[in-house]
Tab-separated table of C-alpha atoms in Angstrom:
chain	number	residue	atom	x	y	z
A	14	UNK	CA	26.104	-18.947	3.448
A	15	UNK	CA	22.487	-19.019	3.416
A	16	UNK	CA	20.755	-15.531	3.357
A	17	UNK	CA	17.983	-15.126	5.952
A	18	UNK	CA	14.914	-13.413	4.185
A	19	UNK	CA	11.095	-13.455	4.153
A	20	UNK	CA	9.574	-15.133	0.816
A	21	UNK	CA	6.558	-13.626	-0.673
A	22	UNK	CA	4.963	-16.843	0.323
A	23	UNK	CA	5.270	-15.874	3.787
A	24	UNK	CA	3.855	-12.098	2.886
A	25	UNK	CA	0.717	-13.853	1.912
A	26	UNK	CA	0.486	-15.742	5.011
A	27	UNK	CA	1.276	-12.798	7.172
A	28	UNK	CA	-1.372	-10.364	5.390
A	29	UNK	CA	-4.349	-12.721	5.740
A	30	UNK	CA	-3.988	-13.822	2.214
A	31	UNK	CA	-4.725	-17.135	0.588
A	32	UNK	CA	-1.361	-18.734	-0.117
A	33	UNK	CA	-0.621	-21.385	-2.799
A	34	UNK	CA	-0.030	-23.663	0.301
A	35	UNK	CA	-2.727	-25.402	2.241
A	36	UNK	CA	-2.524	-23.858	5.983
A	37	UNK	CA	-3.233	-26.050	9.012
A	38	UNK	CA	-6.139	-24.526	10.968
A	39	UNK	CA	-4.152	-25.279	14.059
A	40	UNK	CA	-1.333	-23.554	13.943
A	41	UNK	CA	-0.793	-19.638	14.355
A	42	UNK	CA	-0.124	-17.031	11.206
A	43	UNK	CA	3.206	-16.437	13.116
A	44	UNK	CA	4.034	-19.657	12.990
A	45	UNK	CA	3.575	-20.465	9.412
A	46	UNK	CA	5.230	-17.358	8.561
A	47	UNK	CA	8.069	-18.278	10.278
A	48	UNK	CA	8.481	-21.762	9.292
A	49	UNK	CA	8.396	-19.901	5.421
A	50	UNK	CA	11.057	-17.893	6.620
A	51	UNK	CA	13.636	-20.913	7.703
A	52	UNK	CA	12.751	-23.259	5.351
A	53	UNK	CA	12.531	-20.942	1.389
A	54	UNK	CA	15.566	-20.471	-0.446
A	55	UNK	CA	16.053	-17.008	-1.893
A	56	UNK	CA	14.168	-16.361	-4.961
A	57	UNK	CA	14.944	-14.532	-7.108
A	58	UNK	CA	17.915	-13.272	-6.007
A	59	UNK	CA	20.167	-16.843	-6.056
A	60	UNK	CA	18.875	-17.486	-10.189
A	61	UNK	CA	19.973	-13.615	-10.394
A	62	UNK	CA	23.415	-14.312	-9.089
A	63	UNK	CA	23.881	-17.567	-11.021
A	64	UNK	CA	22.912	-15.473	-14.329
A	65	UNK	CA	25.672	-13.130	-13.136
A	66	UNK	CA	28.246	-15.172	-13.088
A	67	UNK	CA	27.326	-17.445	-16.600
A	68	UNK	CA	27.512	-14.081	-18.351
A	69	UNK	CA	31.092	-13.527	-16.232
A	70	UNK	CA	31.633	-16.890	-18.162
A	71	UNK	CA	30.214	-16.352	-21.261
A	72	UNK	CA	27.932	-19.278	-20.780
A	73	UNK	CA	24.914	-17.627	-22.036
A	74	UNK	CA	22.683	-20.632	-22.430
A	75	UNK	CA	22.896	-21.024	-18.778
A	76	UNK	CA	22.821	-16.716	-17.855
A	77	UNK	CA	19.362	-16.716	-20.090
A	78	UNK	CA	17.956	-19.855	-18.206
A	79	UNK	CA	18.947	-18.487	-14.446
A	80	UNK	CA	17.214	-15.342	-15.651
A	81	UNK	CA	13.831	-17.708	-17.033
A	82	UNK	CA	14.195	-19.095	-13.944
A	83	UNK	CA	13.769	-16.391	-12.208
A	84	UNK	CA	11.055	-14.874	-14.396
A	85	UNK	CA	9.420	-18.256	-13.519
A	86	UNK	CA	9.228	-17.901	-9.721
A	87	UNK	CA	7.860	-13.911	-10.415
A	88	UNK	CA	5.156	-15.311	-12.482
A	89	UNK	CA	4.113	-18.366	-10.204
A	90	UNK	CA	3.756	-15.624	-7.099
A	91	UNK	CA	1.995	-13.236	-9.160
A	92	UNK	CA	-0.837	-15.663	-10.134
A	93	UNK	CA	-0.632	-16.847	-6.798
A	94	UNK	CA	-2.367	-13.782	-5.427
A	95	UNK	CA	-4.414	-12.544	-8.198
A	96	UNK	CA	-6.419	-10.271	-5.861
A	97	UNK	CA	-3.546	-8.393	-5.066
A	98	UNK	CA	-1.940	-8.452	-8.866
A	99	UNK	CA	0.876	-5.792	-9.246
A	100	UNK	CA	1.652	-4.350	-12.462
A	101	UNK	CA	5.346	-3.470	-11.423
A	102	UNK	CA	5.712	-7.418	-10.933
A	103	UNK	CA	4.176	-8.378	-13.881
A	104	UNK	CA	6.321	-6.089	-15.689
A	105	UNK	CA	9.364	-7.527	-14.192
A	106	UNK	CA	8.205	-11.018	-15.346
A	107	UNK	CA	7.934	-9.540	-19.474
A	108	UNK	CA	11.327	-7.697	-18.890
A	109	UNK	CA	12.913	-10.806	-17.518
A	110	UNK	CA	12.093	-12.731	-20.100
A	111	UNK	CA	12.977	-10.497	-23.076
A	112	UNK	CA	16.710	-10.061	-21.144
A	113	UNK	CA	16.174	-14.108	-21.332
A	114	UNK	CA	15.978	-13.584	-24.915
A	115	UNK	CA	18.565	-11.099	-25.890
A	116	UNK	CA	21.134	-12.818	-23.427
A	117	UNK	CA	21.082	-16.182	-25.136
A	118	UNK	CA	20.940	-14.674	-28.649
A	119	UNK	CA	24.103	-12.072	-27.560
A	120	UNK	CA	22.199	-8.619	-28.057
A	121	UNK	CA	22.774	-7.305	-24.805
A	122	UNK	CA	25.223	-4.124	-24.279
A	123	UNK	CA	26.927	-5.734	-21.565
A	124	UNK	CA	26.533	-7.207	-17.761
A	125	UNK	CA	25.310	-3.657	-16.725
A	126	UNK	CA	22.067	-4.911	-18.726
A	127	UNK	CA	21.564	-7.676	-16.556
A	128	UNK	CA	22.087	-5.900	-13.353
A	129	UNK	CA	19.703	-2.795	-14.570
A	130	UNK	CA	16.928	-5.556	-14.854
A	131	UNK	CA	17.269	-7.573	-11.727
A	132	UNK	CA	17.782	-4.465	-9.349
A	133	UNK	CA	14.355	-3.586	-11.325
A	134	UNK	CA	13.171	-6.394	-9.520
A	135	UNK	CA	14.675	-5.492	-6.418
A	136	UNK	CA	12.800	-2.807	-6.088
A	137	UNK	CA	9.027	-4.070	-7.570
A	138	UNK	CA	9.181	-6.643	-4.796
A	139	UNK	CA	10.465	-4.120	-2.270
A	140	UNK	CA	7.566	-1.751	-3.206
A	141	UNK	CA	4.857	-4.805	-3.175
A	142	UNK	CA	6.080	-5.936	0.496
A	143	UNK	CA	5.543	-2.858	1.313
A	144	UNK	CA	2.142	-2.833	0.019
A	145	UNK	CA	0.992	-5.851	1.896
A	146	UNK	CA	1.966	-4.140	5.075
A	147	UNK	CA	-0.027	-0.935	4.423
A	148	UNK	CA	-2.718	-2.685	3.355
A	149	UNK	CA	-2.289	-5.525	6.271
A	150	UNK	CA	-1.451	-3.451	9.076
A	151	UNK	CA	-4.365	-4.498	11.499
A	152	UNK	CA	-3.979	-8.094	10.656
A	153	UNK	CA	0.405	-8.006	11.666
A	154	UNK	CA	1.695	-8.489	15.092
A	155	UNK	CA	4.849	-6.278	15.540
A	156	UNK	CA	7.258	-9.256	14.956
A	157	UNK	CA	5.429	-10.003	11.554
A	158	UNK	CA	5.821	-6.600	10.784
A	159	UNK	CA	9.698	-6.585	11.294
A	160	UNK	CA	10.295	-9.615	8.995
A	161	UNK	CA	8.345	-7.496	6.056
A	162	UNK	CA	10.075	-4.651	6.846
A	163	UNK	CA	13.501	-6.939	6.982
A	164	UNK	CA	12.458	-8.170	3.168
A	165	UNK	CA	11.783	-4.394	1.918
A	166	UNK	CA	15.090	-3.346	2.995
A	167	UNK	CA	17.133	-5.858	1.976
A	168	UNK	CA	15.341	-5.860	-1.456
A	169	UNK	CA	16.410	-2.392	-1.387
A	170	UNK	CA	20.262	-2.212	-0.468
A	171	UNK	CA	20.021	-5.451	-3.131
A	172	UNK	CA	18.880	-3.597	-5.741
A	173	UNK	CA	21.014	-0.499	-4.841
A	174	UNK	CA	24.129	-2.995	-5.188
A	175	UNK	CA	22.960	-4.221	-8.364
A	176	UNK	CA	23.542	-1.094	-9.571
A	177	UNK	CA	26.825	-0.881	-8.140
A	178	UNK	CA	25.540	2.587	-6.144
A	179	UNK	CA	26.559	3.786	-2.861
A	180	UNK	CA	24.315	5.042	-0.834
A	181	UNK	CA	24.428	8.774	0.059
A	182	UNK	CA	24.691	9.955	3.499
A	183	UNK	CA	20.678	10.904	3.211
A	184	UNK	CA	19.883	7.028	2.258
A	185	UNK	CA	21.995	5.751	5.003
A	186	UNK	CA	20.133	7.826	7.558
A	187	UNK	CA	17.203	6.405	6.013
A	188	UNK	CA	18.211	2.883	6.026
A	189	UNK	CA	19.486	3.124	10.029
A	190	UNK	CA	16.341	4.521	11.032
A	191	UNK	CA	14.563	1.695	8.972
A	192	UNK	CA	16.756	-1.192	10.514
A	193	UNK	CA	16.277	0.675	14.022
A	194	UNK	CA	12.172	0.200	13.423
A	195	UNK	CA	12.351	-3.408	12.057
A	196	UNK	CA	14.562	-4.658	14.897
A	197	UNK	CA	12.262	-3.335	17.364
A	198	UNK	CA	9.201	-4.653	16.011
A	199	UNK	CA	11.309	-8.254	15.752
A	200	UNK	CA	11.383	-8.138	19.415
A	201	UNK	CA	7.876	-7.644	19.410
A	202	UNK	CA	7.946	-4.388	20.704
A	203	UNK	CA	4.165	-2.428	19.923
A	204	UNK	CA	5.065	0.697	17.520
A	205	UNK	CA	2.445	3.272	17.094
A	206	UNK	CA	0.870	3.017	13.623
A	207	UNK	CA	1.448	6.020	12.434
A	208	UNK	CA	5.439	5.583	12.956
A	209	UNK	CA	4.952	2.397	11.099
A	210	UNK	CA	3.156	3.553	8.416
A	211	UNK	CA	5.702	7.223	8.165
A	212	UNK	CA	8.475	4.736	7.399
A	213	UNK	CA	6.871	3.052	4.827
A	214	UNK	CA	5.834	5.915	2.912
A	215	UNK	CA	9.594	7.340	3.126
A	216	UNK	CA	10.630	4.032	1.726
A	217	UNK	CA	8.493	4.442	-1.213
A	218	UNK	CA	9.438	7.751	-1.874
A	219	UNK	CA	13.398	6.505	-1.838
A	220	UNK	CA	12.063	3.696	-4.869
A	221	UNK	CA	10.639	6.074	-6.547
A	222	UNK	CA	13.860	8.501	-6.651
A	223	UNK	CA	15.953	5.235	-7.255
A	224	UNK	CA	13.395	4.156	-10.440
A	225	UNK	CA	14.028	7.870	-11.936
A	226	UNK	CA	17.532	7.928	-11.377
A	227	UNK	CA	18.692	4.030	-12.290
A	228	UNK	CA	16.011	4.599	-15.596
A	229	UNK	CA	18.024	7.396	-16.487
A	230	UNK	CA	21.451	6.247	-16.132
A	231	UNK	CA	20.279	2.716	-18.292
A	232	UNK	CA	18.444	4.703	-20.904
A	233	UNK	CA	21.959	6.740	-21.418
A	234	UNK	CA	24.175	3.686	-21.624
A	235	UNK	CA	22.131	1.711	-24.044
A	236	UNK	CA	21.222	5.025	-25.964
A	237	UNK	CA	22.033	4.263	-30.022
A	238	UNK	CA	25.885	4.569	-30.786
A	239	UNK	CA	27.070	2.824	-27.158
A	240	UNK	CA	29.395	0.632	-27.707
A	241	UNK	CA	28.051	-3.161	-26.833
């Protein structure tokens, strides 16, 4: 089944941005962004899930090269948009391609390692879609809008399920009044900025509780003396 998501292409498109793909002058922002939407496969969630289940296999050749892979496609959006460089993504790239490393040489403590980076991810492209909206606002109509917010949140329950974490009952109020917002902006419904804006900052604050909490928990289990 084909997952329906927005592609950081079509963030750049959206926010005004220049985007490594030359735009007809005819044809709408909404449009393009759209047409993104259909037509890009999910990156890099589908080399994430193919790394998965090599290590399952313990084909780590091919785990380490889903996992360049994917480091690839972080790298080519990053310098894609070098006005609007993030330092969380460019992070993700260097960690992706150590975990490239120590996967295909076997010095990894286990799958957990693998899932620890890539819901890392999760949540650096969450936090960056997020950023293009703030900074973006004026330039979205409401359905553009709900397709970023549709990316940050499932970047978020992604991540979230990388870790293999439930969500608490304060996270799933969170989440329903996040999906309530996005699906009325999808119908193209006006919001008042401020509401808009509110929900993003919440979001942010849930990443950054997430980034303290999933640091923690990987910093214990590959603490010296775990087992591998």
């Amino acid at each position: 089944m084909k997952i329906r998501t927005i592609s950081i292409w079509a963030l750049a498109v959206a926010g005004g941005l220049q985007s490594c793909q030359t735009k007809d002058n005819n044809t709408s922002d909404a449009t393009d962004t759209t047409a993104t939407v259909t037509s890009t496969e999910v990156e890099p969630d589908q080399s994430f899930e193919k790394a998965l289940v090599y290590f399952a296999l313990d084909k780590y050749d091919s785990s380490a090269n889903s996992i360049e892979h994917a480091a690839d496609f972080m790298e080519e959006m990053s310098n894609s948009l070098p006005e609007k460089r993030d330092a969380a993504i460019d992070s993700c790239v260097a960690d992706l391609r150590d975990l490239a490393t120590d996967v295909a040489t076997d010095h990894v403590y286990g799958i957990g390692e693998l899932n620890y980076y890539f819901g890392k991810t999760g949540r650096a492209l969450a936090g960056y879609t997020m950023t293009i909206t703030d900074e973006k606002f004026s330039n979205l109509a409401p359905k553009e809008q709900g397709l970023v917010f549709r990316a940050a949140i499932e970047k978020m329950e992604k991540s979230a399920r990388y870790h293999q974490r439930e969500l608490n009952s304060d996270e799933s109020a969170l989440f329903q009044r996040a999906k309530g917002l996005r699906d009325r902006l999808e119908k193209g419904e006006a919001v008042d900025k401020a509401e808009t804006l509110n929900m993003i900052a919440e979001l942010r604050m849930q990443l950054g509780k997430w980034e303290k909490e999933f640091k923690a928990r990987h910093d214990s289990e590959s603490a010296p003396g775990k087992d591998k």
